[in-house]
Short mmCIF file of C-alpha atoms in Angstrom, two decimals:
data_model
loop_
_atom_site.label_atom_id
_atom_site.label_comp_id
_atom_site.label_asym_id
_atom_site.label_seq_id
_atom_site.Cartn_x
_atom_site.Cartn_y
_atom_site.Cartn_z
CA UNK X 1 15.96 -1.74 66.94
CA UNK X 2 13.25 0.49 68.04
CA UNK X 3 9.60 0.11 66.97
CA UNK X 4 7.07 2.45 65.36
CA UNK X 5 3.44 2.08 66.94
CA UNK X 6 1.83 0.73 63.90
CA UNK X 7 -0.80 -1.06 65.58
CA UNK X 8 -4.23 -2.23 65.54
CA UNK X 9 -6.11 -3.62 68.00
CA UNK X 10 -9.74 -5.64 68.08
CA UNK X 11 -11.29 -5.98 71.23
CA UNK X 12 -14.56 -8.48 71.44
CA UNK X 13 -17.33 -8.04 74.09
CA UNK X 14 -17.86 -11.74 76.25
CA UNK X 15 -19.84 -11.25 78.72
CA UNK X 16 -22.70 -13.35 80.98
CA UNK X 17 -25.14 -16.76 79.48
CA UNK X 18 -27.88 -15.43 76.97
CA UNK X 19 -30.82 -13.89 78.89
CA UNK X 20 -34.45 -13.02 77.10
CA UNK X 21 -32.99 -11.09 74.09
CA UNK X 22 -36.03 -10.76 72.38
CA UNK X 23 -38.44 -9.87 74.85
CA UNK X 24 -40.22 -6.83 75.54
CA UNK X 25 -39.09 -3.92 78.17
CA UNK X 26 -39.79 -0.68 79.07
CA UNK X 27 -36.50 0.69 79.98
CA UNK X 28 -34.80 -1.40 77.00
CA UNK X 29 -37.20 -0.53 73.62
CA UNK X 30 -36.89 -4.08 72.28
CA UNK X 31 -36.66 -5.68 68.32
CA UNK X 32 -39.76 -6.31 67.34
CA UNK X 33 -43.44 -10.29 61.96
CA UNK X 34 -46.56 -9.38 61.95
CA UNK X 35 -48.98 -8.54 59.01
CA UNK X 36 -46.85 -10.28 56.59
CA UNK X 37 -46.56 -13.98 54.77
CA UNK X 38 -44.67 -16.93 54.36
CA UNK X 39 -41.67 -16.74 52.10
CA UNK X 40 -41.12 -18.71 49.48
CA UNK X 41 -38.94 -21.34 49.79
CA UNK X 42 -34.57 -20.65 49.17
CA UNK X 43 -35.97 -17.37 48.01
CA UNK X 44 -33.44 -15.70 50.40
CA UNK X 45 -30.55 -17.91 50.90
CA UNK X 46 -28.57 -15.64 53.10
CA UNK X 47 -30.76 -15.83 55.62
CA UNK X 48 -29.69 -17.09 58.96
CA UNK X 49 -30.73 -17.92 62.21
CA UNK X 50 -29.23 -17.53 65.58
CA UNK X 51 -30.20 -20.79 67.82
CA UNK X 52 -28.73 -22.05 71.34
CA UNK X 53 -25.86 -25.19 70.58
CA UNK X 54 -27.78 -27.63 72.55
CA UNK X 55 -30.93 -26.51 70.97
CA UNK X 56 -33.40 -27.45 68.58
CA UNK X 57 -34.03 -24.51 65.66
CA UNK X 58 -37.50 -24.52 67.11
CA UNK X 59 -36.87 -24.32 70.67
CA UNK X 60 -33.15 -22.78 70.26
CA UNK X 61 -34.14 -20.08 68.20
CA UNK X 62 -33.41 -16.20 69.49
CA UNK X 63 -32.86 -14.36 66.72
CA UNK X 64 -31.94 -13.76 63.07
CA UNK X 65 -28.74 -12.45 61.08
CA UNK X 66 -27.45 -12.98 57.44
CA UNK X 67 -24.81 -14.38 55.96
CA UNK X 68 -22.30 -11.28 54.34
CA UNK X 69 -19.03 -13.70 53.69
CA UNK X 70 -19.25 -17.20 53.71
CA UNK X 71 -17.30 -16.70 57.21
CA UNK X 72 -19.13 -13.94 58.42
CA UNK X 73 -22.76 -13.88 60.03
CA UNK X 74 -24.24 -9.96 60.48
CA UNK X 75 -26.37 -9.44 63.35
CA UNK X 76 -27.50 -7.03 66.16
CA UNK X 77 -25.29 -6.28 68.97
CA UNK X 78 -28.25 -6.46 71.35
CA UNK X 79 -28.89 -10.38 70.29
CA UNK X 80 -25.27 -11.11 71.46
CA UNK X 81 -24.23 -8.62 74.16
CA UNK X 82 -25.33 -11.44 76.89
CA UNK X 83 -23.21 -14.38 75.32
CA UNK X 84 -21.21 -15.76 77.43
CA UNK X 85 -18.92 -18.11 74.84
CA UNK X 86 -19.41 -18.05 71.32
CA UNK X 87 -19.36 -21.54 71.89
CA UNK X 88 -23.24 -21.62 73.35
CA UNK X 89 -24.64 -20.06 69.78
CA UNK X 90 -24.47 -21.84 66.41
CA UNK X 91 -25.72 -20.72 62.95
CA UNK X 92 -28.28 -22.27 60.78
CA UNK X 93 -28.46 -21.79 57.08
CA UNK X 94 -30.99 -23.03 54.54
CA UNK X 95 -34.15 -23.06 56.74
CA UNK X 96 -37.41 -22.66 56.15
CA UNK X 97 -39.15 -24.75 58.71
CA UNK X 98 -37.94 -24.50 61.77
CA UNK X 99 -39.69 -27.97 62.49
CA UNK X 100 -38.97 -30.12 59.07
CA UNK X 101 -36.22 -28.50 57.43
CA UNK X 102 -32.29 -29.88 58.98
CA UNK X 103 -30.35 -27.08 57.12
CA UNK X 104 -26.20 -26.64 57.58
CA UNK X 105 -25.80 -25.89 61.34
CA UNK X 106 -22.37 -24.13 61.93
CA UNK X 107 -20.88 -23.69 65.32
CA UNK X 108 -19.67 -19.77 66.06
CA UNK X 109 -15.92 -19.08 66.61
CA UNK X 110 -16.03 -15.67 67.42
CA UNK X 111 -18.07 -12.77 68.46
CA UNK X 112 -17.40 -8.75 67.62
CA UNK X 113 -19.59 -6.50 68.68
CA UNK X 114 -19.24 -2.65 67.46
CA UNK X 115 -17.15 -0.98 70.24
CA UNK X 116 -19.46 1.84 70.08
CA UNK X 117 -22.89 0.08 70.83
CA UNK X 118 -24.77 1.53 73.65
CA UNK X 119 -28.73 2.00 74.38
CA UNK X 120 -29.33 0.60 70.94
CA UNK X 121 -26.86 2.91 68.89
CA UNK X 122 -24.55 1.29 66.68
CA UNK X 123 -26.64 -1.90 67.27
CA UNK X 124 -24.75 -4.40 65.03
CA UNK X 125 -22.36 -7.45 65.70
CA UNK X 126 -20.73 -10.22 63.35
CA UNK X 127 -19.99 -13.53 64.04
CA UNK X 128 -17.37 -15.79 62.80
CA UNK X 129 -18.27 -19.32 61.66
CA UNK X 130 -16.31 -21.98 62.85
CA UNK X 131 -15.56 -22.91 58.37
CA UNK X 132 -16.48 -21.35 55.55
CA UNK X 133 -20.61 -22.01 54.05
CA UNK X 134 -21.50 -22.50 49.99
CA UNK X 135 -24.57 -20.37 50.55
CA UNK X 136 -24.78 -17.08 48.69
CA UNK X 137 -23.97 -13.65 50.84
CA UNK X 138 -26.15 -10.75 50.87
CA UNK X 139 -24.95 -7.82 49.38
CA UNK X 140 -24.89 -4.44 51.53
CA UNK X 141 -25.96 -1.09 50.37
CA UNK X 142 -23.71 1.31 48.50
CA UNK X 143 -23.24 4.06 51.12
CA UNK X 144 -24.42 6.81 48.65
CA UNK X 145 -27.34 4.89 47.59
CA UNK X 146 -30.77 7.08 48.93
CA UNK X 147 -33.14 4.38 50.59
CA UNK X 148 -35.59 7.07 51.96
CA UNK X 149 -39.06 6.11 50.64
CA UNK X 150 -38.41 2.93 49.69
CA UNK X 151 -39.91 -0.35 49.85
CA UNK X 152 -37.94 -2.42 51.95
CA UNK X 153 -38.43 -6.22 53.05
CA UNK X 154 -37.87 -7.56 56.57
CA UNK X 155 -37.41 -10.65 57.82
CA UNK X 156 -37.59 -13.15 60.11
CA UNK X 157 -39.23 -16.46 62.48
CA UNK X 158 -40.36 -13.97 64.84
CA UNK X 159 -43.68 -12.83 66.42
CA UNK X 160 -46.70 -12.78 64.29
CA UNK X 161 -48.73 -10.89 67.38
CA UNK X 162 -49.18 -7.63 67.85
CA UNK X 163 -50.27 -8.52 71.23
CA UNK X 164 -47.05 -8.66 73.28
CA UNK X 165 -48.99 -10.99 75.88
CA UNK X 166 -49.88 -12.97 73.50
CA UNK X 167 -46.72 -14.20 71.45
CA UNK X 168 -47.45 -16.53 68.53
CA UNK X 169 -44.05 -17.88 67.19
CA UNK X 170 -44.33 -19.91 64.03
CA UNK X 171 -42.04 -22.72 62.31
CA UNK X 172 -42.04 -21.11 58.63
CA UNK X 173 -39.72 -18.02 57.72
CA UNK X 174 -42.07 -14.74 56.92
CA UNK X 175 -41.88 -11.83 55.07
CA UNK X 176 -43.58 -8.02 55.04
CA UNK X 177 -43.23 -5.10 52.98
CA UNK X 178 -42.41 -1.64 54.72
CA UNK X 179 -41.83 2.10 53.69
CA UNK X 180 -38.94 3.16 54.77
CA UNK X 181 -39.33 6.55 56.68
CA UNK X 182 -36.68 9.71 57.27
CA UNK X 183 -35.30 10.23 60.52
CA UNK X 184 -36.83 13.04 60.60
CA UNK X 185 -39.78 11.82 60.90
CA UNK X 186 -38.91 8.97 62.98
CA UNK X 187 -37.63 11.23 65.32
CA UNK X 188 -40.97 13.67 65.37
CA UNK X 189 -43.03 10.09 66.36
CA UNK X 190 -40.40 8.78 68.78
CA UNK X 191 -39.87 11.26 71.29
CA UNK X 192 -39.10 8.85 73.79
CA UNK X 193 -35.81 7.79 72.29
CA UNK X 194 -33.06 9.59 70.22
CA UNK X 195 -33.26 8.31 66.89
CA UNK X 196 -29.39 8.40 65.95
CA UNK X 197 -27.53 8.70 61.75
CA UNK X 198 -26.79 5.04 62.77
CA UNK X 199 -30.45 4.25 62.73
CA UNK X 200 -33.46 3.85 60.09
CA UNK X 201 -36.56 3.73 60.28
CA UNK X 202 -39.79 1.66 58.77
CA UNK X 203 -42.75 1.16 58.90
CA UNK X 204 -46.49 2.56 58.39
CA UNK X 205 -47.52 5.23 60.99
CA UNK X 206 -51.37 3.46 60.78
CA UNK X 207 -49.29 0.44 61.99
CA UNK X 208 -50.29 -2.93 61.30
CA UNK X 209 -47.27 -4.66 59.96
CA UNK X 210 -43.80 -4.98 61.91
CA UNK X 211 -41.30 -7.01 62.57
CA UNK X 212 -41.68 -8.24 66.57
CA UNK X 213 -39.99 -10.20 68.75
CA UNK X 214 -37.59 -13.05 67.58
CA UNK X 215 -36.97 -11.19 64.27
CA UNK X 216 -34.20 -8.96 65.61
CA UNK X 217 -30.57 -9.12 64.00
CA UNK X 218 -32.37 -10.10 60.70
CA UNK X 219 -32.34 -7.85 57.49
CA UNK X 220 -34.60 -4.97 55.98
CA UNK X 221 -33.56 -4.96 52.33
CA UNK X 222 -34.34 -3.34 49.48
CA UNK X 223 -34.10 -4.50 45.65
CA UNK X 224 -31.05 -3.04 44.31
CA UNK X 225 -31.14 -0.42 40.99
CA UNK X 226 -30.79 -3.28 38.73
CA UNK X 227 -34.07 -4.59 40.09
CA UNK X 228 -32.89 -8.37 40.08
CA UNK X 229 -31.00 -8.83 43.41
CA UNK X 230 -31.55 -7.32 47.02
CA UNK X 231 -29.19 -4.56 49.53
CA UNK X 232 -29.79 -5.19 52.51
CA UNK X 233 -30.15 -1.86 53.80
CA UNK X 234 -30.92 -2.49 57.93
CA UNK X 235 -30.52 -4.70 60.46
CA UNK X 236 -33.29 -5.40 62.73
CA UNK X 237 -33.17 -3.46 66.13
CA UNK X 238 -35.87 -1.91 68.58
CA UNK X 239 -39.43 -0.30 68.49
CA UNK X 240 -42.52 0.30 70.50
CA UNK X 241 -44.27 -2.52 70.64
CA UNK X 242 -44.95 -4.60 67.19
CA UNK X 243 -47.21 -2.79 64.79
CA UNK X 244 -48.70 -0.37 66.93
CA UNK X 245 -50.25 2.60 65.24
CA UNK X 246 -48.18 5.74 65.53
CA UNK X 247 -45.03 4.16 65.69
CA UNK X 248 -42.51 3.26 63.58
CA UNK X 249 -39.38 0.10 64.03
CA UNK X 250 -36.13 0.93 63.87
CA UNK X 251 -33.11 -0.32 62.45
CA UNK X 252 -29.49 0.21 62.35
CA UNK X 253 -28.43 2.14 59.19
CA UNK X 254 -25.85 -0.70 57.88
CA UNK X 255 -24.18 1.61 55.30
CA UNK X 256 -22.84 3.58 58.35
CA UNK X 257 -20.85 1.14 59.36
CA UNK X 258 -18.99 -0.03 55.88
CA UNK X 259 -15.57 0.60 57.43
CA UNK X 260 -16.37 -1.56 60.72
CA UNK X 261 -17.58 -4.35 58.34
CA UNK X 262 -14.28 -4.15 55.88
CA UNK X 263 -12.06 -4.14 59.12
CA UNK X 264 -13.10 -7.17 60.29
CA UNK X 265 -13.75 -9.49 57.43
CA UNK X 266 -10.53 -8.67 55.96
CA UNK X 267 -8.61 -11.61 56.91
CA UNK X 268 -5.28 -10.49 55.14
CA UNK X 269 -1.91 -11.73 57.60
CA UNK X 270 0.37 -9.05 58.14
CA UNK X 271 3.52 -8.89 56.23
CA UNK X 272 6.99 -9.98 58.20
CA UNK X 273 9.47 -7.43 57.05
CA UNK X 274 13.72 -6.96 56.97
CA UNK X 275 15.51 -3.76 57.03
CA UNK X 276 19.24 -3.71 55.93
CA UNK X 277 21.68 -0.85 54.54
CA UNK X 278 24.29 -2.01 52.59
CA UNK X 279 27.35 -0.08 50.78
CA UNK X 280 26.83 2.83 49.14
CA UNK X 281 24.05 3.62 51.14
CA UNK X 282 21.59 1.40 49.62
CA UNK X 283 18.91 0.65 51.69
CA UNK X 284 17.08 -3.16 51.28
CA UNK X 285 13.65 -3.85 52.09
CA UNK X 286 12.26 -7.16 51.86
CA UNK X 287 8.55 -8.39 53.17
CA UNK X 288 6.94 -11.87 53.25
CA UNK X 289 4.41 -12.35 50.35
CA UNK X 290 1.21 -12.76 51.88
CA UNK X 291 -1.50 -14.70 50.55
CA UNK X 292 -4.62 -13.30 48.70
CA UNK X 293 -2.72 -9.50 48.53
CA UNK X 294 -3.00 -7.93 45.53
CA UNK X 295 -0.06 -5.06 46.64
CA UNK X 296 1.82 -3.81 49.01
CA UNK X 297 2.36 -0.33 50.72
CA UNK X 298 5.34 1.23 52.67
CA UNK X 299 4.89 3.64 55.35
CA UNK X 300 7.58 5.67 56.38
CA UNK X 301 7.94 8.64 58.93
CA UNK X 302 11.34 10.72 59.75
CA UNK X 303 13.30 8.97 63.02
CA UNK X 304 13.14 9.43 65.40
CA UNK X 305 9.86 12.16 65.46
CA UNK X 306 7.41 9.78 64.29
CA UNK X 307 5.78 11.72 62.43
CA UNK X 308 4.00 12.61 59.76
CA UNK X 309 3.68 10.01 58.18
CA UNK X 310 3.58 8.60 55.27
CA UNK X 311 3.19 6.16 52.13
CA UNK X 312 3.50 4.97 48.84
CA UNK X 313 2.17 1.46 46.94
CA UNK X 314 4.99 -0.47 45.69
CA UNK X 315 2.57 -2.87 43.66
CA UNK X 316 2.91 -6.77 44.24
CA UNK X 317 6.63 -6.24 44.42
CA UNK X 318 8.29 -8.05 47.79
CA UNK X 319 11.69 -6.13 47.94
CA UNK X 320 12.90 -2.86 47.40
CA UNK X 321 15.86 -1.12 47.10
CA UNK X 322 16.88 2.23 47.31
CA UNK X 323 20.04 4.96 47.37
CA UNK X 324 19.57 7.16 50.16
CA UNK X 325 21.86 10.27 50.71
CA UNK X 326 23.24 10.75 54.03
CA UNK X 327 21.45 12.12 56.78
CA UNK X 328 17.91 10.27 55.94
CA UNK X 329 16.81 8.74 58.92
CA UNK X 330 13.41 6.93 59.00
CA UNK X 331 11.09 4.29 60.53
CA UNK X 332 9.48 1.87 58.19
CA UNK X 333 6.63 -0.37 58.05
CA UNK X 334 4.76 -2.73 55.30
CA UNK X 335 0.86 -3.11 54.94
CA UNK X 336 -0.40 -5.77 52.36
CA UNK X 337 -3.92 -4.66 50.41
CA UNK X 338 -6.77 -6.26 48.16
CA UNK X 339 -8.96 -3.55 47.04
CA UNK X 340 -10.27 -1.66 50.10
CA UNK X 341 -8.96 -4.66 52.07
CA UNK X 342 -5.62 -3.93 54.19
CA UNK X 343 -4.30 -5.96 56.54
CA UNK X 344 -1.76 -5.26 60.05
CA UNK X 345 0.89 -3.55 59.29
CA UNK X 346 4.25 -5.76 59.88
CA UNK X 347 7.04 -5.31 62.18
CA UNK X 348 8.19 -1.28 62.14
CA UNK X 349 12.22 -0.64 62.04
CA UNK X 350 14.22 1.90 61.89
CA UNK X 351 17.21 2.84 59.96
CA UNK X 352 19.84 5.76 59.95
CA UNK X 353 22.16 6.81 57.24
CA UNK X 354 25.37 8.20 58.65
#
């Protein structure tokens, strides 16, 4: 039998050993807290950190991320693009000190980084742990919630120096509280860079308080509308300098990119599917049930055009069959779903009524 092109295809970035991802450069604005405090203690236990596998949290340390699945680690692409292996990076959850607290360190399986980041844009990776954490995930932002002129929260273990000759790294977790800013705006400080929809900007144009170096691929949030829980809202990215006056940081827009982050943490298998006609023209269509669906679609398009095509949900149901008339001719294919979740579709047949 003949086979429809129904299919998907991932492609992860691996390329050369981590270089100085966090460190300043002219040609390459870099992520850049200063002006805040100390956290409180498990007050955000998403929070992650990014540290070398033969490293200590202090020493290892390169940058941030959180937790969005308890299998999936969000972070900038820019913290990862220089990874050789995923094997060379693990994840640490439940720290606070760097130099006292031991935390849950979890080796990374896999690396995706958004097949559209370049110069900055679309500056967002995940990473896959190697099992599943108890910690509690972030939520993301509703993508028609309005953020502009908010107060957000960033962040991070990162640079509390303005100075970038001077870098003062230090062992406790740190927070500060930033306006966010339009791009508009952003865009009418930073002429030196295009300031993209996939960005955001914070930040107070006196400067002062910023996230710096080490803090990249960790979270700007916001409190949600209920007012007792947090969106996180950006992911740490690039700026000019740390807290310089007349600038503002910038962060990838993380609502943008909802359907990236639904592709890839849905982890539904794709269905295996039969195709028979039997007297009287029936046709039978049976699938393989596949765990954690909550339905099933069939997509059909006229043989042997290909197209258009098209679909209907069937329910939980794992077999269907149907009277056909002669002459209908069609490919078929089967795509399990759990709310906006969809996995592969299955194997695509054909099937021709004489």
């Amino acid at each position: 039998m003949k086979k429809m092109l129904f299919i998907l295809s991932i492609a992860s970035l691996c390329l050369s050993e981590i270089m100085a991802a966090t460190l300043p450069l002219i040609s390459k604005p870099t992520p850049r807290i200063v002006g805040g405090e100390i956290s409180n203690h498990n007050a955000w236990p998403w929070m992650a950190i990014l540290v070398m596998h033969d490293q200590s949290p202090l020493e290892g340390q390169f940058c941030g991320g959180t937790l969005i699945h308890p299998q999936w680690v969000l972070t900038a692409a820019h913290c990862v693009e220089d990874i050789f292996s995923s094997r060379s990076i693990d994840v640490l959850f439940g720290m606070h000190n760097l130099r006292t607290d031991e935390g849950e360190r979890v080796p990374v399986q896999k690396i995706v980084i958004h097949p559209n980041y370049q110069n900055l844009d679309s500056d967002i990776a995940l990473l896959k742990l190697e099992k599943p954490v108890a910690y509690t995930p972030v939520n993301l932002i509703n993508s028609d919630m309005s953020t502009e002129g908010k107060m957000a929260t960033a962040l991070g273990w990162g640079n509390t120096s303005a100075l970038d000759t001077r870098p003062i790294f230090l062992d406790e977790l740190r927070q500060v509280e930033l306006p966010i800013v339009s791009n508009t705006e952003c865009s009418n400080i930073h002429h030196w860079f295009e300031i993209t929809p996939n960005m955001l900007c914070a930040g107070f144009i006196e400067g002062g308080k910023d996230s710096c170096q080490g803090d990249s691929g960790g979270p700007l949030v916001i409190k949600n509308e209920s007012g007792d829980g947090w969106n996180q809202v950006g992911i740490v990215s690039f700026g000019d300098g740390c807290a310089q006056p007349g600038s503002y940081g910038v962060y990838t827009r993380v609502s943008i990119f909802n359907d990236f982050l639904t592709e890839q943490l849905c982890e539904l298998e794709a269905p295996v599917m039969t195709l028979d006609v039997i007297e009287n023209n029936t046709l039978v269509i049976s699938w393989s049930q596949v765990a954690n669906a909550t339905g099933y679609n069939i997509y059909y398009a006229p043989y042997p055009f290909g197209i258009p095509i098209e679909h209907f949900d069937i329910g939980k149901e794992t077999k269907l069959l149907i009277h056909l008339s002669s002459g209908n001719n069609f490919y078929v294919a089967i795509r399990a779903y759990n709310d906006s979740c969809q996995s592969g579709f299955s194997n695509s047949d054909f099937f021709i009524i004489p």
